[in-house]
Amino acid sequence: MYKLLRNENMKLYSKFGTWLMMAILLLVVGLVGLISKYDAPPPDVSQWRSHIEQNIQAIQNSLQNERNPQIARQLEDQLKINEYALSHGFVPIDYTAWSYTKEAISMIPLISLFVIVVAGGIVANEFSWGTIKSLLVKPHSRSKILLAKYMSVLQYALVLLILLFAATFACKGLLFDFSYWDTPYLSVDAQGHVQEGNVILHLFATYLLHSVELLFVATIAFMISTIFRNPSLAIGSSILLLVLGGLATNLLAVKYDWIKYSLFANTSLTMYQDGTPLIEGMTLPFSLIVLGSYFAVFMVITWTVFTKRDIVR
Amino acid sequence: MKSEPVVQLRNVTKKIGLKTIIHPISLDIHKGKVFGLLGPNGAGKTTIIRMIVGLASITQGQITIHGANVKYEFEKAIQHVGAIVENPQMYTYLSGYRNLIHTANMLPHVDRKRIKEVIALVGLEKSIHQKVKTYSLGMKQRLGIAQALLHRPSVLILDEPTNGLDPAGIRELRDHLRKLAEVEGTAVIVSSHLLSEMELMCDEFAIIQDGKLIGVKSLEEMMHHDSSDVTIALQVDDPEEAYEALTTAPLDISCTLKDQTLTVKLANDQIPRVVFTLAQGDINIYEVKRVTQTLEDKFLEMTGVR
Ligand SMILES: Nc1ncnc2c1ncn2[C@@H]1O[C@H](COP(=O)(O)OP(=O)(O)OP(=O)(O)O)[C@@H](O)[C@H]1O
Ligand SMILES: [Mg+2]
């Protein structure tokens, strides 16, 4: 299995396009970083204490006339974190080089796009090149060969996420400075105590949480690639889904309740963190079940088609 | 005495939709033999090979390789097989060497030394580190053969292996396949519609037409199945007179005269009497040549093209 994966990676990373996409990602990170340096400079780090004090004041004001208990709870937590940061002298993430990394979560759809290109080609290309024949007349089951391909796609997605993560940090650090990079991430646990966490782990976990949509569009591209054996079709339709899926879901969610069973209504798991589910009554377990079901169906279709069908010209 | 066949097809049938592409076929392919699948375009040779190597499902019947059923024990069955189905296809953006590494990674017990060995075997040392994009068809074919031989398979399956090879390459391949079969005991299956080269390469043939097995013959059987009857061509100074003499003589022969060439079909032991008859008739004989019927003639005769 390891050798199969190594083969897939050898094929993937020997292609110009694979590196081009990484280069484009770096370029975008660099450009956006440069533009924001002049366009929207970050808050002055020497002023962070007074900013936090102002923020505490503001939160206290809004707490007084907040009736929604959930929001009130969130505000209280924020208050605790601010006070903890002040008393321990922890500079908030927004004043460090990590701020760009945090903002760059909005660039994950770009990664989705690149991963679609890889996922849509990885099976279909073998068919269009004719190499699928030599690939399958080897002492490995078809499922294992397909799994190696799928893993290679996920690995590439991970590589791009890490690249975005590291590049944004480096970019911000180089354009400004790296000071306070080891500031802890503060959160409030269920008992109401403030916890110190590792900022790198926390941010990367956030990246992964925002990559649910990426995982699904990649899986769909992979599935279409396997079923129709046509890279352009797989890539094209998946990109369409990436662009329109979330949009259409949000539009329909206003009118129809059943939309909560659709895939894209459930991919933004962070809506539960923010306490604003797309449709009232949706919960995290509900979304996980819906996502799990979609995932299982996609997997079953992809693997069944690949293992059962004849290889024809 | 024959050994247990290495590859066995039993009533193998292929249907696509309602169309039967392969009608029940049973074949035995033995160790150390080069077995030819012979048939005109569209006969079903590639389809049979696809089924043997598991690329196409078997509608009915079964195929075993070293006793392992291709359908149920695929990995066990296929580990003995090296195959090229139709044109060899490579990753053209990788070098020839990387393509071999790719294949080696999927096979058991192939080390760098073996890779070097097969490169030398197919004579690609000079261009092995170039991208396959830059290869000629023949070079790709050689690389494909190198890939198929990498794990010293005991069954080698090549679909139209001579496609794109130059005469020297064809000769090399032929010698190599013969050597593999004779020295290493490899069972070789090749398909082709080019009979002239199959004739020199194969020990046994299955003749396929329209998805049906017309017959399995060994090379000798093919060539000499009625060796008592031979055809001779005579070159004489006066063909008309010779024709006269032979047809009037009390001999059990059939003569034809065409373009000043006298062709006689007769039993082998009649040849001296024909010569004697002509000599008696004072006809000068310059040449008596036995006309061998080529495999091609036989083949076309059998498949009813002629
Ligand atoms: N997927 C398919 N659907 C329908 N018919 C098919 C399919 N694959 C093959 N055939 C038919 O099966 C027959 C045999 O095809 P096959 O490729 O096995 O022939 P072949 O003997 O290898 O010919 P060639 O010498 O041209 O390579 C052909 O008539 C072809 O049209
Ligand atoms: Mg063919």
XYZ file of C-alpha atoms and ligand atoms in Angstrom:
651
model
C 0.000 0.000 0.000
C 2.810 2.361 0.907
C 4.462 1.690 -2.423
C 1.202 2.300 -4.276
C 0.906 5.660 -2.563
C 4.497 6.415 -3.408
C 3.757 5.681 -7.055
C 0.779 8.013 -7.043
C 2.854 10.742 -5.462
C 5.660 10.222 -7.942
C 3.201 10.695 -10.801
C 1.543 13.666 -9.135
C 4.676 15.582 -8.210
C 6.355 14.937 -11.551
C 3.698 17.036 -13.185
C 4.265 20.671 -13.875
C 0.707 21.644 -12.987
C 1.028 20.294 -9.471
C 3.889 22.653 -8.729
C 2.279 25.478 -10.661
C -0.725 25.381 -8.348
C 1.535 25.564 -5.321
C 3.356 28.466 -6.887
C 0.078 30.259 -7.574
C -0.963 29.781 -3.962
C 2.314 31.281 -2.752
C 1.943 34.125 -5.206
C -1.570 34.919 -4.001
C -0.411 34.827 -0.373
C 2.448 37.160 -1.217
C 0.331 39.598 -3.197
C -2.502 39.773 -0.707
C 0.042 40.202 2.071
C 1.755 43.049 0.266
C -1.468 44.812 -0.636
C -2.781 44.655 2.912
C 0.497 45.992 4.224
C -0.296 49.308 2.557
C -4.031 49.079 2.307
C -4.983 47.888 5.759
C -2.022 47.929 8.117
C -2.445 45.823 11.262
C -3.195 47.352 14.666
C -0.197 48.713 16.449
C 1.056 46.006 18.749
C 2.376 48.461 21.336
C -1.166 49.667 21.851
C -2.682 46.245 22.479
C -3.390 46.780 26.173
C -5.401 49.920 25.650
C -7.274 48.270 22.752
C -8.201 45.339 24.950
C -9.314 47.666 27.720
C -11.558 49.478 25.271
C -12.890 46.173 24.070
C -13.681 45.103 27.633
C -15.559 48.329 28.125
C -17.587 47.777 24.973
C -18.442 44.210 25.905
C -19.582 45.268 29.363
C -21.846 47.878 27.824
C -23.525 45.497 25.437
C -23.850 42.827 28.128
C -26.116 45.106 30.127
C -28.898 45.069 27.566
C -28.353 41.632 25.970
C -31.362 39.383 26.455
C -30.323 36.406 24.329
C -28.654 34.128 26.901
C -26.535 32.404 24.287
C -25.024 35.616 23.014
C -24.622 36.896 26.539
C -22.682 33.760 27.352
C -20.391 34.315 24.397
C -19.788 37.902 25.420
C -18.946 36.823 28.942
C -16.450 34.307 27.651
C -14.858 36.964 25.500
C -14.664 39.205 28.522
C -12.910 36.523 30.570
C -10.419 35.895 27.799
C -9.633 39.584 27.507
C -9.126 39.964 31.217
C -6.947 36.857 31.326
C -4.837 38.153 28.458
C -4.377 41.488 30.172
C -3.430 40.057 33.535
C -0.994 37.514 32.069
C 0.368 39.798 29.378
C -0.599 37.547 26.458
C -0.719 39.476 23.192
C -3.850 38.481 21.237
C -3.340 36.578 17.970
C -4.568 39.532 15.927
C -1.433 41.473 16.884
C 0.980 38.738 15.805
C 2.114 37.241 12.514
C -0.588 34.604 12.951
C -3.286 37.152 12.167
C -2.733 36.658 8.425
C -2.877 32.898 8.847
C -6.222 33.286 10.564
C -7.599 35.553 7.872
C -6.317 33.264 5.132
C -9.025 30.768 6.032
C -10.976 32.622 3.382
C -8.417 31.374 0.831
C -9.259 27.725 1.457
C -11.725 27.690 -1.477
C -8.732 28.393 -3.714
C -7.141 25.243 -2.347
C -10.416 23.415 -2.970
C -10.155 24.493 -6.584
C -6.619 23.119 -6.921
C -7.499 19.895 -5.170
C -10.456 19.446 -7.521
C -8.077 19.681 -10.454
C -5.947 16.911 -8.992
C -8.847 14.742 -7.830
C -10.659 15.095 -11.141
C -7.629 13.974 -13.095
C -6.078 11.300 -10.964
C -8.344 8.452 -12.074
C -9.667 9.778 -15.376
C -6.187 10.577 -16.699
C -5.134 6.948 -16.338
C -8.046 6.094 -18.603
C -7.341 8.767 -21.165
C -3.629 7.861 -21.220
C -4.428 4.146 -21.422
C -2.135 3.476 -18.480
C -5.039 2.123 -16.451
C -4.495 -1.210 -18.175
C -0.971 -1.696 -16.933
C -1.987 -0.334 -13.540
C -4.680 -2.944 -13.067
C -2.850 -6.012 -14.321
C -0.697 -6.021 -11.226
C -1.098 -8.122 -8.094
C -3.074 -5.492 -6.207
C -6.811 -5.291 -5.808
C -8.556 -2.499 -7.626
C -9.838 -1.108 -4.319
C -6.331 -0.718 -2.975
C -5.181 1.039 -6.112
C -8.107 3.423 -5.885
C -7.490 4.003 -2.190
C -3.879 4.930 -2.915
C -5.138 7.504 -5.391
C -7.663 8.932 -2.959
C -5.051 9.158 -0.242
C -2.706 10.892 -2.610
C -5.395 13.521 -3.265
C -6.022 14.069 0.445
C -2.308 14.301 1.019
C -2.008 16.973 -1.630
C -4.857 18.884 0.032
C -3.002 18.671 3.320
C 0.217 19.846 1.700
C -1.592 22.888 0.274
C -3.202 23.662 3.632
C 0.157 23.466 5.380
C 1.672 25.578 2.640
C -1.001 28.249 3.079
C -0.594 28.054 6.831
C 3.180 28.423 6.799
C 3.335 30.903 3.926
C 0.882 33.343 5.479
C 2.795 33.275 8.746
C 6.126 33.743 6.990
C 4.732 36.487 4.778
C 3.278 38.461 7.641
C 6.373 37.887 9.725
C 8.695 39.089 6.994
C 6.565 42.107 6.111
C 6.203 43.143 9.755
C 7.799 41.062 12.463
C 7.582 37.690 14.098
C 7.346 38.936 17.688
C 4.887 37.282 20.054
C 4.544 34.358 17.638
C 4.362 32.006 20.643
C 1.447 33.763 22.284
C -1.059 31.180 23.540
C -4.531 30.729 22.197
C -7.069 31.443 24.910
C -10.423 29.736 25.239
C -13.048 29.194 27.921
C -13.889 25.636 28.906
C -17.265 24.273 30.009
C -16.562 25.136 33.654
C -15.957 28.745 32.756
C -12.190 28.637 33.211
C -9.847 30.235 30.747
C -7.506 27.715 29.095
C -4.222 28.348 27.366
C -3.784 26.432 24.126
C -1.096 26.130 21.500
C -1.744 28.703 18.840
C -0.380 26.549 16.018
C -2.524 23.571 16.942
C -5.585 25.718 17.380
C -5.188 27.520 14.076
C -4.510 24.349 12.173
C -7.504 22.658 13.734
C -9.523 25.652 12.565
C -8.133 25.140 9.061
C -9.251 21.539 9.107
C -12.680 22.501 10.402
C -12.993 24.881 7.458
C -11.868 22.168 5.059
C -15.002 20.027 5.245
C -16.242 21.584 2.034
C -12.838 20.970 0.452
C -12.987 17.316 1.441
C -16.409 16.922 -0.120
C -15.794 18.691 -3.391
C -12.562 16.720 -3.757
C -14.429 13.493 -3.054
C -17.101 14.416 -5.582
C -14.487 15.272 -8.208
C -12.816 11.943 -7.504
C -16.126 10.136 -7.861
C -17.054 11.808 -11.143
C -13.537 11.170 -12.384
C -14.012 7.471 -11.659
C -17.507 7.163 -13.071
C -17.135 9.129 -16.284
C -13.410 8.616 -16.826
C -13.213 12.118 -18.189
C -11.002 14.634 -16.397
C -12.571 17.790 -17.846
C -16.070 16.706 -16.916
C -14.998 15.848 -13.380
C -13.113 19.087 -12.869
C -15.727 21.287 -14.523
C -18.740 19.951 -12.702
C -16.982 19.949 -9.338
C -15.889 23.548 -9.717
C -19.448 24.453 -10.586
C -20.576 22.705 -7.437
C -17.927 24.489 -5.388
C -19.026 27.875 -6.687
C -22.778 27.380 -6.727
C -23.360 24.696 -4.096
C -23.055 26.873 -1.033
C -24.722 29.816 -2.710
C -27.785 27.885 -3.872
C -28.086 26.211 -0.503
C -28.080 29.536 1.317
C -30.714 30.954 -1.027
C -32.981 27.942 -0.729
C -32.507 27.693 3.034
C -34.569 30.828 3.438
C -37.611 29.148 1.939
C -37.313 25.412 2.379
C -36.698 23.426 5.501
C -35.655 20.244 3.701
C -32.524 21.958 2.495
C -30.995 21.002 5.828
C -30.544 17.501 4.422
C -28.463 18.806 1.541
C -24.711 18.448 1.581
C -23.709 22.095 1.474
C -26.059 23.067 4.276
C -23.882 21.008 6.566
C -20.330 21.612 5.429
C -19.807 24.808 7.456
C -19.399 23.165 10.832
C -18.175 26.431 12.294
C -21.770 27.702 12.297
C -22.244 25.725 15.508
C -19.243 27.432 17.092
C -20.761 30.775 16.220
C -24.131 29.584 17.427
C -25.895 30.429 14.180
C -26.985 27.270 12.364
C -28.263 27.758 8.817
C -31.706 26.469 9.681
C -33.059 26.538 13.183
C -32.983 23.191 14.907
C -29.854 21.956 13.138
C -27.292 20.570 15.539
C -23.712 19.396 15.259
C -24.584 15.675 15.586
C -27.254 16.151 12.915
C -24.726 17.669 10.537
C -22.167 14.990 11.263
C -24.722 12.288 10.482
C -25.747 13.986 7.233
C -22.117 14.482 6.202
C -21.243 10.920 7.150
C -24.109 9.584 5.057
C -23.104 11.582 2.006
C -19.520 10.488 2.433
C -20.488 6.833 2.708
C -22.675 7.032 -0.398
C -19.918 8.716 -2.432
C -17.385 6.133 -1.322
C -19.630 3.186 -2.104
C -20.476 4.516 -5.570
C -16.859 5.313 -6.414
C -15.454 2.013 -5.230
C -18.211 -0.105 -6.715
C -17.898 1.504 -10.109
C -14.130 1.228 -10.146
C -13.929 -2.362 -9.008
C -16.778 -3.757 -11.077
C -16.581 -2.122 -14.461
C -14.707 -3.437 -17.477
C -11.752 -1.474 -18.704
C -12.484 -0.612 -22.293
C -10.796 1.639 -24.745
C 3.252 -36.244 -22.400
C 2.017 -32.822 -21.541
C 2.292 -30.980 -18.258
C -0.634 -29.378 -16.483
C -1.558 -26.264 -18.468
C -0.416 -22.982 -16.960
C -3.316 -20.983 -18.313
C -6.664 -22.640 -18.745
C -9.795 -21.242 -20.353
C -12.979 -23.234 -19.876
C -16.052 -22.307 -21.903
C -15.158 -18.673 -21.592
C -17.886 -16.437 -22.948
C -18.147 -12.679 -23.205
C -21.354 -10.794 -23.746
C -21.678 -7.054 -23.902
C -25.308 -6.126 -23.703
C -27.104 -8.605 -25.895
C -24.152 -9.056 -28.213
C -21.997 -12.144 -27.787
C -18.452 -11.071 -28.522
C -16.779 -14.331 -27.528
C -18.590 -17.623 -27.945
C -17.603 -20.386 -25.514
C -13.882 -20.945 -25.875
C -11.691 -23.490 -24.116
C -7.925 -23.306 -24.404
C -4.918 -24.797 -22.647
C -1.652 -22.951 -22.653
C 1.400 -24.868 -21.538
C 4.690 -24.099 -19.913
C 7.493 -23.385 -22.316
C 5.251 -22.861 -25.308
C 4.592 -19.792 -27.380
C 0.899 -19.712 -28.011
C -0.569 -17.556 -30.757
C -4.019 -16.045 -30.852
C -4.620 -15.565 -34.507
C -7.474 -13.844 -36.195
C -8.460 -10.965 -38.418
C -9.301 -7.541 -37.017
C -12.239 -7.584 -34.674
C -12.044 -11.334 -34.140
C -11.908 -10.979 -30.380
C -8.229 -11.548 -29.587
C -7.915 -8.493 -27.402
C -11.165 -9.312 -25.655
C -9.865 -12.768 -24.749
C -6.642 -11.269 -23.425
C -8.574 -8.672 -21.433
C -10.486 -11.449 -19.754
C -7.351 -13.438 -18.984
C -5.735 -10.484 -17.234
C -8.912 -9.420 -15.444
C -9.500 -6.130 -17.261
C -12.824 -7.387 -18.563
C -15.276 -9.518 -16.660
C -15.960 -13.063 -17.776
C -19.641 -13.507 -18.603
C -19.531 -17.281 -18.351
C -16.921 -19.968 -17.898
C -13.675 -19.643 -16.022
C -10.038 -18.817 -16.478
C -7.297 -20.120 -14.208
C -3.625 -19.234 -14.086
C -1.499 -21.732 -12.180
C -4.751 -23.052 -10.789
C -5.878 -19.705 -9.389
C -9.209 -18.446 -10.687
C -8.808 -15.012 -12.231
C -12.224 -13.964 -11.022
C -11.973 -15.024 -7.397
C -8.253 -15.043 -6.665
C -7.180 -12.214 -8.898
C -4.047 -11.158 -7.058
C -2.822 -14.728 -6.753
C -3.500 -15.441 -10.407
C -2.080 -12.233 -11.823
C 1.189 -12.278 -9.888
C 2.561 -14.753 -12.420
C 1.594 -12.614 -15.371
C 3.426 -9.977 -17.318
C 1.198 -8.360 -19.894
C 0.850 -5.697 -22.528
C -2.726 -5.190 -23.630
C -2.969 -3.414 -26.958
C -0.411 -0.659 -27.301
C 1.830 -0.227 -24.332
C 0.890 3.027 -22.637
C 3.297 4.926 -20.449
C 3.347 8.055 -18.401
C 4.826 10.172 -21.132
C 5.866 12.976 -18.795
C 8.034 10.575 -16.810
C 11.326 9.132 -17.972
C 11.510 5.550 -19.140
C 13.337 4.743 -15.938
C 10.645 6.301 -13.752
C 8.070 4.272 -15.642
C 10.003 1.126 -14.788
C 10.251 2.177 -11.133
C 6.498 2.707 -11.164
C 5.975 -0.832 -12.412
C 8.587 -2.282 -10.064
C 6.862 -0.675 -7.076
C 3.761 -2.699 -7.868
C 5.521 -6.029 -8.215
C 7.112 -8.312 -5.665
C 10.883 -8.839 -5.602
C 12.110 -6.437 -8.249
C 15.325 -4.693 -7.301
C 17.446 -2.060 -9.042
C 19.684 -4.732 -10.463
C 16.777 -6.407 -12.184
C 15.636 -3.075 -13.583
C 19.074 -2.530 -15.081
C 18.990 -6.028 -16.466
C 15.742 -5.577 -18.372
C 16.857 -2.196 -19.691
C 19.894 -3.903 -21.199
C 17.711 -6.735 -22.423
C 15.529 -4.449 -24.520
C 18.449 -2.248 -25.508
C 17.199 1.029 -24.068
C 20.297 1.976 -22.048
C 20.883 5.151 -24.008
C 17.441 6.669 -23.777
C 16.135 5.294 -20.493
C 16.489 8.611 -18.672
C 14.695 10.597 -21.349
C 11.046 11.362 -21.036
C 8.839 8.806 -22.745
C 7.297 11.699 -24.693
C 10.428 11.699 -26.820
C 10.298 7.958 -27.572
C 9.417 6.442 -30.921
C 6.665 3.837 -31.110
C 9.237 1.072 -31.244
C 11.054 2.406 -28.195
C 7.779 2.513 -26.298
C 7.102 -1.046 -27.364
C 10.506 -2.058 -26.013
C 9.876 -0.259 -22.756
C 6.522 -2.000 -22.523
C 8.206 -5.364 -22.944
C 10.757 -4.418 -20.293
C 7.895 -3.594 -17.924
C 6.177 -6.878 -18.662
C 9.348 -8.899 -18.029
C 10.384 -7.103 -14.849
C 9.266 -9.739 -12.339
C 10.251 -12.731 -14.487
C 6.652 -13.762 -15.040
C 5.928 -17.391 -15.805
C 3.139 -16.237 -18.104
C 3.826 -13.494 -20.597
C 0.919 -12.044 -22.516
C 1.558 -9.695 -25.399
C -1.191 -8.259 -27.548
C 0.177 -7.417 -30.989
C 3.746 -7.190 -29.740
C 5.328 -6.570 -33.110
C 3.279 -3.465 -33.721
C 5.673 -0.615 -34.413
C 8.857 -2.669 -34.288
C 11.289 -2.569 -37.189
C 12.326 -5.860 -38.818
C 15.401 -6.111 -36.629
C 13.273 -5.433 -33.562
C 10.761 -8.073 -34.586
C 13.536 -10.578 -35.046
C 14.997 -9.736 -31.656
C 11.629 -10.040 -29.978
C 10.987 -13.347 -31.682
C 14.329 -14.755 -30.627
C 13.799 -13.473 -27.153
C 10.343 -14.949 -26.781
C 11.601 -18.283 -28.076
C 14.449 -18.165 -25.592
C 12.119 -17.281 -22.720
C 9.903 -20.208 -23.582
C 12.674 -22.704 -24.144
C 15.159 -21.709 -21.460
C 12.979 -20.293 -18.686
C 9.877 -22.298 -19.458
C 7.701 -19.217 -19.744
C 4.276 -19.699 -21.227
C 3.931 -16.941 -23.818
C 0.661 -15.794 -25.318
C 0.855 -13.486 -28.299
C -1.875 -12.204 -30.524
C -1.553 -11.013 -34.057
C -3.121 -10.852 -37.433
C 0.313 -10.789 -39.030
C 0.658 -14.452 -39.793
C 4.024 -14.379 -41.412
C 5.726 -13.532 -38.153
C 3.528 -15.703 -35.972
C 4.646 -18.573 -38.134
C 8.202 -18.086 -36.952
C 7.334 -17.347 -33.353
C 4.655 -19.737 -32.155
C 4.441 -23.396 -31.268
C 0.687 -23.451 -31.225
C -2.142 -21.365 -32.580
C -5.713 -20.760 -31.761
C -7.520 -19.383 -34.733
C -10.293 -17.012 -33.800
C -12.890 -15.524 -36.048
C -15.998 -13.572 -35.146
C -15.491 -14.521 -31.521
C -15.440 -18.215 -32.271
C -12.581 -20.620 -31.918
C -12.056 -22.188 -35.309
C -9.312 -24.515 -34.239
C -6.172 -25.040 -32.230
C -3.257 -26.381 -34.192
C 0.402 -26.901 -33.596
C 2.704 -25.404 -36.158
C 3.575 -28.791 -37.676
C -0.052 -29.775 -37.941
C -0.771 -26.549 -39.706
C 2.032 -26.981 -42.183
C 1.876 -30.661 -42.938
C -1.572 -31.895 -42.229
C -1.807 -33.434 -45.712
C 1.832 -33.852 -46.528
C 1.105 -36.789 -48.848
C -0.321 -34.278 -51.298
C 2.164 -31.724 -52.525
C 2.269 -29.074 -55.158
C 5.214 -28.677 -57.471
C 6.027 -25.989 -59.980
C 7.892 -26.990 -63.107
C 10.025 -24.844 -65.291
C 10.398 -26.393 -68.719
C 11.301 -25.180 -72.200
C 7.857 -25.917 -73.632
C 5.105 -25.708 -71.031
C 2.253 -26.434 -73.466
C 3.833 -29.624 -74.688
C 4.667 -30.647 -71.133
C 1.055 -30.019 -70.131
C -0.062 -32.232 -73.043
C 2.319 -34.976 -72.041
C 1.284 -34.999 -68.391
C -2.457 -34.847 -68.913
C -2.391 -37.692 -71.420
C -0.088 -39.852 -69.305
C -1.739 -42.382 -66.998
C -0.961 -40.540 -63.784
C -3.159 -39.584 -60.836
C -2.280 -35.922 -60.881
C -3.883 -32.575 -61.611
C -2.102 -30.053 -63.758
C -2.659 -26.390 -64.310
C -0.895 -24.149 -66.735
C -0.807 -20.518 -65.947
C 1.533 -17.765 -67.139
C 3.954 -20.266 -68.605
C 4.264 -22.016 -65.236
C 3.179 -25.566 -64.961
C 1.811 -26.440 -61.540
C 1.123 -30.005 -60.590
C -0.720 -31.292 -57.571
C 0.153 -34.860 -56.768
C 1.144 -37.416 -54.176
C 4.722 -37.166 -53.036
C 5.810 -40.482 -54.530
C 4.526 -39.503 -57.951
C 7.169 -36.824 -58.481
C 9.833 -39.100 -60.063
C 7.252 -40.478 -62.502
C 6.309 -36.991 -63.594
C 9.939 -36.162 -64.216
C 10.392 -39.417 -66.081
C 7.336 -38.793 -68.250
C 8.617 -35.369 -69.209
C 12.111 -36.664 -69.930
C 10.634 -39.345 -72.126
C 8.732 -36.696 -74.031
C 12.047 -34.953 -74.742
C 11.146 -31.917 -72.710
C 14.003 -30.016 -71.049
C 13.470 -29.593 -67.329
C 15.173 -26.618 -65.683
C 13.595 -26.666 -62.277
C 11.277 -28.770 -60.171
C 10.212 -26.768 -57.159
C 8.029 -27.841 -54.322
C 5.503 -25.124 -53.571
C 4.925 -24.913 -49.847
C 1.671 -23.553 -48.781
C 2.370 -20.785 -46.326
C 0.622 -20.490 -43.042
C -0.950 -17.408 -44.461
C -2.529 -19.422 -47.249
C -3.742 -21.985 -44.755
C -5.058 -19.342 -42.489
C -6.930 -17.538 -45.187
C -8.265 -20.852 -46.366
C -9.479 -21.723 -42.882
C -11.088 -18.418 -42.166
C -12.709 -18.485 -45.539
C -11.402 -15.175 -46.716
C -10.272 -16.757 -49.940
N -17.057 -2.510 -25.247
C -17.488 -3.091 -26.370
N -18.776 -2.935 -26.751
C -19.220 -3.517 -27.869
N -18.481 -4.249 -28.667
C -17.195 -4.449 -28.355
C -16.621 -3.888 -27.185
N -15.335 -4.246 -27.114
C -15.106 -4.999 -28.209
N -16.214 -5.131 -28.953
C -16.346 -5.902 -30.204
O -15.780 -7.158 -29.996
C -15.128 -7.597 -31.167
C -13.749 -8.067 -30.848
O -12.917 -6.973 -30.520
P -11.394 -7.173 -30.172
O -10.836 -5.856 -29.834
O -11.269 -8.243 -29.170
O -10.784 -7.664 -31.551
P -9.281 -8.009 -31.928
O -9.293 -9.417 -32.379
O -8.374 -7.670 -30.832
O -9.036 -7.082 -33.170
P -7.738 -6.287 -33.652
O -6.961 -7.233 -34.485
O -8.296 -5.185 -34.474
O -7.027 -5.828 -32.457
C -15.178 -6.443 -32.154
O -16.150 -6.749 -33.109
C -15.585 -5.277 -31.338
O -16.397 -4.427 -32.086
Mg -6.764 -6.265 -30.647
